Every structure is written in structure tokens, then in C-alpha cells.
């Protein structure tokens, strides 16, 4: 499952910006090459392997956008009501049924009763909505002035033309993409193989939920947080449980996982304290770059290669796991899975809080959005701080991202907000 060369990382033990880290990843990662052909229902969330070229025009024929009356624009009076004979009727999925005495060519100067999705009768180019029309005497309709040529008419190919790229390779397929493919008559798509990730928690104090808890133990939050985040990225997850703080055991487990997965993630055990077993385990085997990432919460993150598979050792604190997943693991998954990476689109809001930080690192403040009296969107900081506080994620909506150069924020300052929905 080799995706990376063993010599891929050589950044050294220095503080690295998130931007540098992501750029370094992109320069070094090869995506999974295997392609599968899957049905549309199986394709949701998968990464499209080849451009999808529209095989047909959409729509395939000129048709009405409303229920009403189709006419030739040239038959209308410019400034007054036009009263026309109703020369036929056409419903969606049916041929034009012209009045018995009329041949199709005789529809000039007539109106045709038409329904949404029905093909425009030959030569007709404009449709009146039925609610705008006046019932005139039997078999005739009054059409008000004011429409333009082509109104309420959907033209062949106006959505997409045969031969145009409908969906680009590298797109993570969304429900609306599948709707478009289906409308084009495509029932199967070529997608990249799913990534396989293995996850571990580490720590002598970590206990799986469901088991009895004897303080000073704590329940494992991270595996479940990571499992969900990975699944939402379309990754197949193997949950390998909790590892003790034992470098030999961690090294053995990581190597075994790396042989059968595209990506290995751990949490905990990467700090600069004494119990840095993950770092030691990797230093022994594969190659390691210990990235002290200039990010809060989230520092430190270990990153390396084991048996050719990329490895990320995330911090132990759950909020730090969430942040580093969002800004490091998510781009890594995109690169590995062949997806085109879209940087998170932050929206400008007003700060509702005062804040001080060190220059040189990026900080992510968990916030709830409210509105001020003038209707502007204001980000309010969650009351309890700390990278271990899980409710700072569950009771908030997103991050305010404070860039490296910012040292101080005052209430009312413009800040950038990143919704959690963009990450998940
Ligand atoms: P570490 O990086 O191993 O020193 O862990 C930092 C903090 O995160 C410690 O308080 C750990 O107990 C906590 N922690 C580590 N792993 C987990 C986990 N899987 N779930 C919840 N908390 C954790
Ligand atoms: Mg630990």
C-alpha cells in the first residue's frame, strides 16, 4: 500500500505553519490508482476518477417551463391583449394532439395548451403561464402583453450540451452530481478505490466506553471522533483499539497496520513529555518528521512513513484532534484519495470577544454565531477554554481562525469563521 517514499519528509524539528505542512504534503503524496465502476447509488461521496462528458444535450428538446399556452412570439400584438384560437394540446411525455381539423403546419396564428415539460410545438417559441391568461369565448384564449420572445421556454442544451464536461475528475461526488449524471442517462461512474485507514488511541489511562472506569483512567473519545470524521470523508476505517504507552507494542502495531492500510492515524503520545512513545516507535522504524505545528490547539503533530504508508500521530486532547484533522488530515486524505482539494472557505463575521495570542501561530477559537442589533453576524467565544473540553465542540458551530500575524482581537473586529460542516 505504498503511497509515499521513505525519504519523503525531511523538514526537521522546527515549528512549521499549517500552510507549509499542507504544501509539503501535496508535493509528496501519490493518490491511490485503482479505479472501480460503481452504480450511482454507490457513488455518493466517492472520488470521480475520470471526467464525465455529457453524452446528450440536457434538456434534450425545447420544452415548456410552466403550464399554460405556447405561441409564436411573432403572432402577438405588442401593446395589447392578443386573443388566439386554441389549436391543440400537448402534455409532458406525449406528442402534440392538434385539433382534428388542423394539420401541424396550421398552428401558425394559434395557441397550444401546454403543460410543464411538454415539447414545444414546431415553430413556437414563447409560453404564457395559465394564471396570466384570460378565458375568452369557447376555444379561444386571451394573452396579455408584456412577454418577451422565449419566456417560459427551456431550450435544448441550455443546461449542458453533449460533449461538455459535466463533472471533473477528482470531484467528491455529491447528491446533486448524481442527479446530473442520472439526467444525462449515465448509470455507472468510475471512482477511485476507497482509502483504508487504521486508527489507534494510545495511553495507559485510556479505557473504551462501555468498560468500567477506575480513576485516574479516562474514556476514549478520540477513536470515535476520528472514526466519524474519516467515515464522512469516505474512508473505510479499521478501529484497532487502544495501545498502552509502550514503544515496542506501539511500533509492532503500527507496522502491522501500515502493511494493510493507506493511512495510519493515532492520537496521544506525541507530546514532548517523557511518555512520547509514538514518536519513539516511529523513530525506530520508518522515517519520522516530527512537525511541531504552529497551530493552537493542535501542536504537536507527528508525521511520518511506516512501511510506505503515511502516518499521522495526532495530539491526545480531543479538540486538538478535531483541529489537526480538519487542517492536516483532511487535505492528506484528499491528496491520497485523488480528490481535488478545496481550501475551506471562511466567511467574514464580527468578533464578539476580546482575545490575545502569540504571533507566529494560528489559533482556532470555538464560537457560536449570533446577530447584533444591526443584523450583523457576530461570533461569540465558548466560555470554557482548553483543548480537552469536548463541549467546546458540541455546543459551538465553527472556528474563528486567527492568523499567524494577529496578536490581539477586540469586540467588533472582523474575523474569519469556518463552519464545522465544511470539515465533516
Ligand atoms: P498525550 O498527548 O498522550 O499526553 O495526551 C494529552 C491529553 O489527552 C491527556 O490528558 C490524555 O489523557 C488525553 N487523551 C489522550 N488520548 C485520549 C483519548 N483517546 N480520548 C480522550 N482523551 C485522550
Ligand atoms: Mg498519552
Short mmCIF file of C-alpha atoms and ligand atoms in Angstrom, two decimals:
data_model
loop_
_atom_site.label_atom_id
_atom_site.label_comp_id
_atom_site.label_asym_id
_atom_site.label_seq_id
_atom_site.Cartn_x
_atom_site.Cartn_y
_atom_site.Cartn_z
CA UNK A 1 0.00 0.00 0.00
CA UNK A 2 2.95 2.31 -0.60
CA UNK A 3 1.87 5.88 -1.26
CA UNK A 4 4.97 7.70 -0.11
CA UNK A 5 8.70 7.26 -0.47
CA UNK A 6 10.58 6.60 2.77
CA UNK A 7 12.59 9.80 2.26
CA UNK A 8 9.51 11.92 1.75
CA UNK A 9 9.82 14.14 4.76
CA UNK A 10 12.87 16.00 5.80
CA UNK A 11 11.53 19.10 7.49
CA UNK A 12 13.45 18.70 10.72
CA UNK A 13 12.33 19.51 14.19
CA UNK A 14 11.13 23.06 13.75
CA UNK A 15 7.88 24.94 14.08
CA UNK A 16 6.01 24.67 10.81
CA UNK A 17 2.98 26.65 9.65
CA UNK A 18 -0.19 24.82 8.67
CA UNK A 19 0.23 26.24 5.20
CA UNK A 20 3.77 24.85 4.86
CA UNK A 21 2.69 21.48 6.21
CA UNK A 22 -0.17 21.15 3.74
CA UNK A 23 2.00 22.30 0.82
CA UNK A 24 4.66 19.73 1.79
CA UNK A 25 2.02 17.01 1.85
CA UNK A 26 0.73 17.90 -1.58
CA UNK A 27 4.19 17.85 -3.07
CA UNK A 28 4.84 14.34 -1.78
CA UNK A 29 1.68 12.31 -1.91
CA UNK A 30 0.63 9.92 -4.60
CA UNK A 31 -3.03 9.06 -4.74
CA UNK A 32 -4.46 5.55 -4.87
CA UNK A 33 -4.57 4.49 -8.50
CA UNK A 34 -7.14 1.70 -8.50
CA UNK A 35 -10.47 2.52 -10.13
CA UNK A 36 -13.86 0.91 -9.61
CA UNK A 37 -17.01 1.28 -11.67
CA UNK A 38 -19.99 1.71 -9.35
CA UNK A 39 -23.71 2.39 -9.67
CA UNK A 40 -24.99 5.90 -8.96
CA UNK A 41 -26.34 4.92 -5.55
CA UNK A 42 -22.91 3.60 -4.58
CA UNK A 43 -21.12 6.66 -5.97
CA UNK A 44 -22.20 9.22 -3.37
CA UNK A 45 -19.14 10.57 -1.53
CA UNK A 46 -16.70 8.74 -3.81
CA UNK A 47 -13.98 10.48 -5.82
CA UNK A 48 -14.67 10.61 -9.56
CA UNK A 49 -11.75 9.04 -11.44
CA UNK A 50 -12.36 10.42 -14.94
CA UNK A 51 -14.12 13.49 -16.33
CA UNK A 52 -17.75 12.74 -17.09
CA UNK A 53 -18.53 14.06 -20.57
CA UNK A 54 -22.20 14.75 -21.25
CA UNK A 55 -23.38 12.10 -23.74
CA UNK A 56 -26.55 14.02 -24.64
CA UNK A 57 -27.93 17.55 -24.60
CA UNK A 58 -29.81 18.49 -21.45
CA UNK A 59 -32.64 19.19 -21.87
CA UNK A 60 -32.85 17.01 -24.95
CA UNK A 61 -35.55 19.13 -26.63
CA UNK A 62 -37.10 22.58 -26.28
CA UNK A 63 -39.88 22.36 -23.69
CA UNK A 64 -42.22 24.41 -21.54
CA UNK A 65 -41.21 25.54 -18.05
CA UNK A 66 -44.83 26.15 -16.99
CA UNK A 67 -48.44 25.06 -17.51
CA UNK A 68 -50.07 27.46 -19.95
CA UNK A 69 -50.25 28.35 -23.64
CA UNK A 70 -47.49 28.11 -26.23
CA UNK A 71 -47.44 30.62 -29.11
CA UNK A 72 -45.23 32.04 -31.83
CA UNK A 73 -44.00 35.36 -30.46
CA UNK A 74 -44.47 36.91 -33.91
CA UNK A 75 -48.23 36.24 -33.67
CA UNK A 76 -48.60 38.55 -30.65
CA UNK A 77 -49.69 42.16 -30.57
CA UNK A 78 -47.01 44.33 -28.98
CA UNK A 79 -49.02 46.55 -26.63
CA UNK A 80 -52.49 44.99 -26.33
CA UNK A 81 -54.09 41.68 -25.45
CA UNK A 82 -53.92 39.05 -28.20
CA UNK A 83 -56.81 36.58 -28.49
CA UNK A 84 -55.91 33.34 -30.28
CA UNK A 85 -57.72 30.11 -31.15
CA UNK A 86 -56.52 27.10 -29.16
CA UNK A 87 -55.23 24.81 -31.86
CA UNK A 88 -54.02 21.82 -29.88
CA UNK A 89 -52.82 20.35 -26.63
CA UNK A 90 -49.51 18.86 -25.55
CA UNK A 91 -48.71 17.22 -22.20
CA UNK A 92 -45.34 16.02 -20.82
CA UNK A 93 -44.37 12.68 -22.32
CA UNK A 94 -46.91 12.99 -25.15
CA UNK A 95 -46.98 14.07 -28.77
CA UNK A 96 -48.86 17.22 -29.74
CA UNK A 97 -52.56 16.48 -30.18
CA UNK A 98 -53.82 19.03 -32.66
CA UNK A 99 -57.49 19.76 -33.14
CA UNK A 100 -58.91 17.39 -35.75
CA UNK A 101 -59.33 19.93 -38.46
CA UNK A 102 -55.78 21.27 -38.08
CA UNK A 103 -52.57 19.92 -39.51
CA UNK A 104 -49.36 20.78 -37.60
CA UNK A 105 -48.46 23.43 -40.15
CA UNK A 106 -51.75 25.12 -39.45
CA UNK A 107 -50.73 26.06 -35.89
CA UNK A 108 -49.40 29.42 -37.11
CA UNK A 109 -51.56 32.10 -35.55
CA UNK A 110 -52.88 29.68 -32.92
CA UNK A 111 -52.11 28.96 -29.24
CA UNK A 112 -51.44 25.44 -27.96
CA UNK A 113 -52.46 24.31 -24.49
CA UNK A 114 -49.17 23.11 -22.99
CA UNK A 115 -48.00 21.59 -19.69
CA UNK A 116 -44.66 21.73 -17.85
CA UNK A 117 -42.03 19.56 -19.52
CA UNK A 118 -44.01 19.09 -22.74
CA UNK A 119 -42.13 19.56 -26.02
CA UNK A 120 -42.61 22.95 -27.67
CA UNK A 121 -44.72 22.62 -30.82
CA UNK A 122 -42.71 23.26 -34.02
CA UNK A 123 -42.22 26.96 -34.64
CA UNK A 124 -43.49 28.04 -31.23
CA UNK A 125 -41.04 29.87 -29.01
CA UNK A 126 -42.89 31.50 -26.09
CA UNK A 127 -45.20 30.25 -23.33
CA UNK A 128 -47.77 32.15 -21.26
CA UNK A 129 -48.44 30.96 -17.72
CA UNK A 130 -52.03 29.81 -17.43
CA UNK A 131 -52.70 32.11 -14.47
CA UNK A 132 -51.84 35.14 -16.63
CA UNK A 133 -54.29 34.16 -19.41
CA UNK A 134 -57.94 35.07 -19.81
CA UNK A 135 -60.59 32.57 -20.84
CA UNK A 136 -62.07 34.11 -23.97
CA UNK A 137 -65.05 32.61 -25.80
CA UNK A 138 -65.14 28.80 -26.29
CA UNK A 139 -61.86 27.52 -27.78
CA UNK A 140 -60.00 30.83 -27.56
CA UNK A 141 -57.57 32.35 -25.05
CA UNK A 142 -56.68 35.96 -24.20
CA UNK A 143 -52.94 36.59 -23.85
CA UNK A 144 -51.73 39.74 -22.06
CA UNK A 145 -48.96 41.95 -23.47
CA UNK A 146 -45.54 42.15 -21.87
CA UNK A 147 -43.81 38.82 -22.52
CA UNK A 148 -40.51 38.58 -24.38
CA UNK A 149 -39.63 36.01 -27.03
CA UNK A 150 -38.56 32.75 -25.37
CA UNK A 151 -40.21 33.41 -22.00
CA UNK A 152 -41.11 30.27 -20.00
CA UNK A 153 -39.43 28.08 -22.57
CA UNK A 154 -36.46 25.80 -21.75
CA UNK A 155 -34.10 25.39 -24.69
CA UNK A 156 -32.41 22.19 -25.78
CA UNK A 157 -28.89 22.03 -24.30
CA UNK A 158 -29.31 25.15 -22.12
CA UNK A 159 -28.34 23.15 -19.01
CA UNK A 160 -25.43 21.31 -20.61
CA UNK A 161 -24.54 20.32 -24.19
CA UNK A 162 -23.41 16.90 -25.39
CA UNK A 163 -19.59 16.82 -25.34
CA UNK A 164 -19.17 19.30 -22.49
CA UNK A 165 -17.51 18.19 -19.23
CA UNK A 166 -20.34 17.59 -16.77
CA UNK A 167 -18.23 16.55 -13.76
CA UNK A 168 -14.47 16.87 -13.41
CA UNK A 169 -12.17 14.06 -12.30
CA UNK A 170 -11.22 14.48 -8.65
CA UNK A 171 -14.64 15.65 -7.58
CA UNK A 172 -16.04 14.10 -4.43
CA UNK A 173 -19.48 13.20 -5.66
CA UNK A 174 -22.41 14.94 -4.03
CA UNK A 175 -26.09 14.06 -4.36
CA UNK A 176 -26.63 16.83 -6.91
CA UNK A 177 -23.79 15.43 -9.05
CA UNK A 178 -25.55 12.07 -9.10
CA UNK A 179 -28.75 13.83 -10.13
CA UNK A 180 -26.91 15.40 -13.07
CA UNK A 181 -25.30 12.10 -14.12
CA UNK A 182 -28.69 10.40 -13.97
CA UNK A 183 -30.35 13.17 -16.01
CA UNK A 184 -27.68 12.54 -18.65
CA UNK A 185 -28.62 8.87 -18.70
CA UNK A 186 -25.39 7.73 -17.05
CA UNK A 187 -26.00 4.92 -14.57
CA UNK A 188 -22.42 3.97 -13.58
CA UNK A 189 -19.39 6.06 -12.72
CA UNK A 190 -15.65 5.39 -12.48
CA UNK A 191 -14.41 6.23 -9.00
CA UNK A 192 -11.18 5.81 -7.09
CA UNK A 193 -10.88 2.96 -4.67
CA UNK A 194 -11.83 3.92 -1.13
CA UNK A 195 -8.97 4.78 1.19
CA UNK A 196 -8.37 2.40 4.06
CA UNK A 197 -7.31 3.98 7.33
CA UNK A 198 -6.34 2.32 10.60
CA UNK A 199 -6.89 4.21 13.86
CA UNK A 200 -5.44 3.69 17.34
CA UNK A 201 -5.68 5.55 20.58
CA UNK A 202 -2.67 5.48 22.87
CA UNK A 203 -2.32 5.89 26.62
CA UNK A 204 -2.23 3.76 29.75
CA UNK A 205 -5.12 5.85 31.08
CA UNK A 206 -7.41 5.33 28.09
CA UNK A 207 -10.39 2.96 28.50
CA UNK A 208 -13.01 2.09 25.88
CA UNK A 209 -16.53 3.33 26.64
CA UNK A 210 -18.69 0.53 27.95
CA UNK A 211 -15.93 -0.79 30.21
CA UNK A 212 -15.78 0.09 33.92
CA UNK A 213 -13.87 3.28 34.68
CA UNK A 214 -11.44 3.44 37.59
CA UNK A 215 -9.94 6.91 38.03
CA UNK A 216 -7.36 8.07 37.03
CA UNK A 217 -8.45 6.40 33.79
CA UNK A 218 -10.44 8.33 31.14
CA UNK A 219 -12.75 7.10 28.42
CA UNK A 220 -11.54 7.11 24.84
CA UNK A 221 -13.14 9.97 22.94
CA UNK A 222 -10.70 10.23 20.06
CA UNK A 223 -11.26 6.94 18.27
CA UNK A 224 -14.95 7.68 17.98
CA UNK A 225 -14.37 11.27 16.92
CA UNK A 226 -11.84 10.12 14.30
CA UNK A 227 -13.98 7.24 13.12
CA UNK A 228 -16.84 9.59 12.31
CA UNK A 229 -14.64 12.22 10.71
CA UNK A 230 -12.96 9.62 8.49
CA UNK A 231 -16.22 7.97 7.50
CA UNK A 232 -17.59 11.34 6.44
CA UNK A 233 -14.58 11.71 4.14
CA UNK A 234 -15.50 8.40 2.50
CA UNK A 235 -12.67 6.49 4.18
CA UNK A 236 -13.00 2.84 5.23
CA UNK A 237 -11.91 2.67 8.87
CA UNK A 238 -10.31 -0.15 10.84
CA UNK A 239 -10.58 0.55 14.55
CA UNK A 240 -7.57 -1.05 16.19
CA UNK A 241 -8.41 -0.05 19.74
CA UNK A 242 -6.21 1.38 22.47
CA UNK A 243 -2.45 0.86 22.76
CA UNK A 244 -0.56 1.15 26.04
CA UNK A 245 2.30 3.63 26.48
CA UNK A 246 4.85 1.07 25.40
CA UNK A 247 7.12 1.93 22.48
CA UNK A 248 7.71 -1.70 21.43
CA UNK A 249 4.00 -2.55 21.41
CA UNK A 250 3.17 0.65 19.52
CA UNK A 251 5.92 0.01 16.95
CA UNK A 252 4.69 -3.53 16.29
CA UNK A 253 1.06 -2.46 15.99
CA UNK A 254 1.83 0.48 13.70
CA UNK A 255 3.93 -1.64 11.37
CA UNK A 256 1.22 -4.30 11.06
CA UNK A 257 -1.44 -1.65 10.41
CA UNK A 258 0.70 0.12 7.81
CA UNK A 259 1.10 -3.05 5.75
CA UNK A 260 -2.64 -3.30 5.10
CA UNK A 261 -3.79 0.33 5.09
CA UNK A 262 -3.26 3.51 3.07
CA UNK A 263 -3.09 5.69 6.15
CA UNK A 264 -2.44 5.14 9.85
CA UNK A 265 -3.67 7.58 12.49
CA UNK A 266 -3.00 7.56 16.20
CA UNK A 267 -3.89 10.00 18.93
CA UNK A 268 -1.91 10.80 22.05
CA UNK A 269 1.67 10.13 22.99
CA UNK A 270 3.30 12.67 20.67
CA UNK A 271 3.98 15.47 23.11
CA UNK A 272 7.46 16.47 24.20
CA UNK A 273 6.87 14.98 27.65
CA UNK A 274 8.50 11.80 28.89
CA UNK A 275 5.82 9.49 27.62
CA UNK A 276 6.47 10.08 23.92
CA UNK A 277 6.11 6.50 22.85
CA UNK A 278 4.60 7.05 19.45
CA UNK A 279 7.47 9.29 18.44
CA UNK A 280 9.99 6.75 19.72
CA UNK A 281 8.19 3.90 17.98
CA UNK A 282 8.37 5.64 14.61
CA UNK A 283 11.92 6.86 15.04
CA UNK A 284 12.87 3.20 15.47
CA UNK A 285 11.27 2.02 12.28
CA UNK A 286 10.05 4.05 9.27
CA UNK A 287 11.02 7.66 8.84
CA UNK A 288 9.67 10.41 11.00
CA UNK A 289 9.21 14.06 10.75
CA UNK A 290 8.08 15.45 13.99
CA UNK A 291 6.17 18.52 12.98
CA UNK A 292 5.76 20.96 15.75
CA UNK A 293 2.90 22.65 14.05
CA UNK A 294 2.34 26.35 14.65
CA UNK A 295 -1.30 25.79 15.47
CA UNK A 296 -3.41 26.00 18.63
CA UNK A 297 -4.98 23.79 19.68
CA UNK A 298 -3.16 21.03 17.86
CA UNK A 299 0.52 21.21 18.39
CA UNK A 300 2.32 18.79 18.36
CA UNK A 301 1.62 16.51 15.40
CA UNK A 302 3.93 13.68 14.31
CA UNK A 303 4.02 12.73 10.70
CA UNK A 304 5.98 10.03 9.01
CA UNK A 305 6.11 6.96 6.85
CA UNK A 306 5.79 3.40 8.07
CA UNK A 307 6.17 0.57 5.59
CA UNK A 308 5.47 3.09 2.85
CA UNK A 309 2.17 4.27 4.34
CA UNK A 310 1.72 7.81 5.64
CA UNK A 311 1.29 8.05 9.37
CA UNK A 312 -0.09 10.94 11.40
CA UNK A 313 0.29 10.97 15.16
CA UNK A 314 -2.38 13.38 16.34
CA UNK A 315 -2.34 15.06 19.75
CA UNK A 316 -4.18 13.47 22.67
CA UNK A 317 -6.63 16.21 23.51
CA UNK A 318 -9.89 15.75 21.58
CA UNK A 319 -10.25 19.37 20.43
CA UNK A 320 -6.68 19.26 19.15
CA UNK A 321 -7.56 16.03 17.31
CA UNK A 322 -10.50 17.78 15.66
CA UNK A 323 -8.44 20.81 14.64
CA UNK A 324 -5.50 18.85 13.27
CA UNK A 325 -7.85 16.50 11.47
CA UNK A 326 -9.50 19.50 9.82
CA UNK A 327 -6.34 21.23 8.70
CA UNK A 328 -3.82 18.41 8.22
CA UNK A 329 -5.55 15.04 7.87
CA UNK A 330 -8.37 16.27 5.65
CA UNK A 331 -6.02 17.65 2.97
CA UNK A 332 -3.93 14.49 3.31
CA UNK A 333 -7.00 12.36 2.63
CA UNK A 334 -7.86 14.48 -0.39
CA UNK A 335 -4.36 14.02 -1.80
CA UNK A 336 -4.30 10.27 -1.11
CA UNK A 337 -7.76 9.64 -2.49
CA UNK A 338 -7.22 11.62 -5.70
CA UNK A 339 -9.77 14.29 -4.74
CA UNK A 340 -9.29 17.85 -5.81
CA UNK A 341 -8.67 19.71 -2.56
CA UNK A 342 -10.84 22.70 -1.84
CA UNK A 343 -9.42 25.02 0.80
CA UNK A 344 -12.01 25.75 3.46
CA UNK A 345 -13.98 28.84 2.58
CA UNK A 346 -14.12 31.10 5.61
CA UNK A 347 -16.83 33.72 5.91
CA UNK A 348 -16.22 37.18 7.39
CA UNK A 349 -18.06 37.88 10.67
CA UNK A 350 -17.63 40.28 13.60
CA UNK A 351 -15.84 39.18 16.71
CA UNK A 352 -17.99 39.24 19.83
CA UNK A 353 -14.98 38.70 22.08
CA UNK A 354 -11.61 40.07 23.10
CA UNK A 355 -8.61 37.78 22.65
CA UNK A 356 -4.85 37.86 22.94
CA UNK A 357 -2.47 35.42 21.32
CA UNK A 358 1.15 34.89 20.42
CA UNK A 359 2.26 35.97 16.97
CA UNK A 360 3.59 33.22 14.74
CA UNK A 361 0.91 30.62 15.30
CA UNK A 362 -2.59 30.15 14.04
CA UNK A 363 -5.36 29.74 16.60
CA UNK A 364 -8.80 28.27 16.31
CA UNK A 365 -11.41 29.67 18.71
CA UNK A 366 -14.67 27.73 19.05
CA UNK A 367 -17.65 30.04 18.56
CA UNK A 368 -21.41 30.33 18.32
CA UNK A 369 -22.90 32.75 15.80
CA UNK A 370 -25.45 35.34 16.86
CA UNK A 371 -26.67 38.64 15.40
CA UNK A 372 -26.20 42.12 16.78
CA UNK A 373 -28.91 44.81 16.81
CA UNK A 374 -27.92 45.92 13.29
CA UNK A 375 -28.30 42.35 11.97
CA UNK A 376 -24.57 41.69 11.52
CA UNK A 377 -23.32 38.17 12.29
CA UNK A 378 -21.26 38.07 15.48
CA UNK A 379 -19.08 35.18 16.69
CA UNK A 380 -19.26 34.55 20.45
CA UNK A 381 -16.48 32.55 22.05
CA UNK A 382 -17.37 29.43 24.04
CA UNK A 383 -16.99 30.04 27.77
CA UNK A 384 -14.76 27.10 28.74
CA UNK A 385 -11.32 27.07 27.19
CA UNK A 386 -8.92 24.19 26.72
CA UNK A 387 -8.11 21.53 24.18
CA UNK A 388 -9.70 18.82 26.34
CA UNK A 389 -13.15 20.45 26.51
CA UNK A 390 -15.42 18.41 24.24
CA UNK A 391 -18.48 20.62 24.81
CA UNK A 392 -16.46 23.45 23.25
CA UNK A 393 -17.07 21.49 20.02
CA UNK A 394 -20.57 20.12 20.60
CA UNK A 395 -22.03 23.45 21.75
CA UNK A 396 -20.50 25.61 19.03
CA UNK A 397 -20.87 25.91 15.28
CA UNK A 398 -17.40 26.57 13.99
CA UNK A 399 -13.99 28.12 14.39
CA UNK A 400 -12.84 31.67 14.26
CA UNK A 401 -9.44 31.40 12.62
CA UNK A 402 -6.88 33.86 13.94
CA UNK A 403 -3.91 34.02 11.56
CA UNK A 404 -0.23 33.93 12.48
CA UNK A 405 0.31 37.70 12.38
CA UNK A 406 -2.63 38.61 14.66
CA UNK A 407 -1.82 39.31 18.32
CA UNK A 408 -5.00 40.89 19.60
CA UNK A 409 -8.70 40.85 18.81
CA UNK A 410 -11.24 43.32 20.18
CA UNK A 411 -15.05 43.02 20.10
CA UNK A 412 -16.31 44.28 16.71
CA UNK A 413 -13.12 43.35 14.82
CA UNK A 414 -13.61 41.50 11.53
CA UNK A 415 -12.64 37.81 11.83
CA UNK A 416 -12.97 34.72 9.62
CA UNK A 417 -15.45 31.98 10.56
CA UNK A 418 -15.13 28.36 9.40
CA UNK A 419 -18.26 26.25 9.81
CA UNK A 420 -17.70 22.72 11.16
CA UNK A 421 -19.90 21.46 8.32
CA UNK A 422 -17.09 22.32 5.90
CA UNK A 423 -14.77 19.98 7.77
CA UNK A 424 -17.05 17.00 8.21
P1 LIG B 1 -0.97 12.90 25.44
O1 LIG B 1 -0.70 13.62 24.16
O2 LIG B 1 -0.90 11.42 25.28
O3 LIG B 1 -0.09 13.40 26.53
O4 LIG B 1 -2.46 13.24 25.83
C1 LIG B 1 -2.86 14.58 26.11
C2 LIG B 1 -4.17 14.56 26.88
O5 LIG B 1 -5.19 13.98 26.05
C3 LIG B 1 -4.16 13.73 28.14
O6 LIG B 1 -4.96 14.39 29.09
C4 LIG B 1 -4.82 12.43 27.72
O7 LIG B 1 -5.40 11.74 28.79
C5 LIG B 1 -5.83 12.90 26.75
N1 LIG B 1 -6.16 11.85 25.78
C6 LIG B 1 -5.29 11.13 25.08
N2 LIG B 1 -5.91 10.24 24.31
C7 LIG B 1 -7.23 10.41 24.53
C8 LIG B 1 -8.40 9.77 24.02
N3 LIG B 1 -8.31 8.80 23.12
N4 LIG B 1 -9.61 10.21 24.43
C9 LIG B 1 -9.69 11.21 25.35
N5 LIG B 1 -8.63 11.85 25.85
C10 LIG B 1 -7.40 11.45 25.47
MG1 LIG B 2 -0.77 9.81 26.38
#
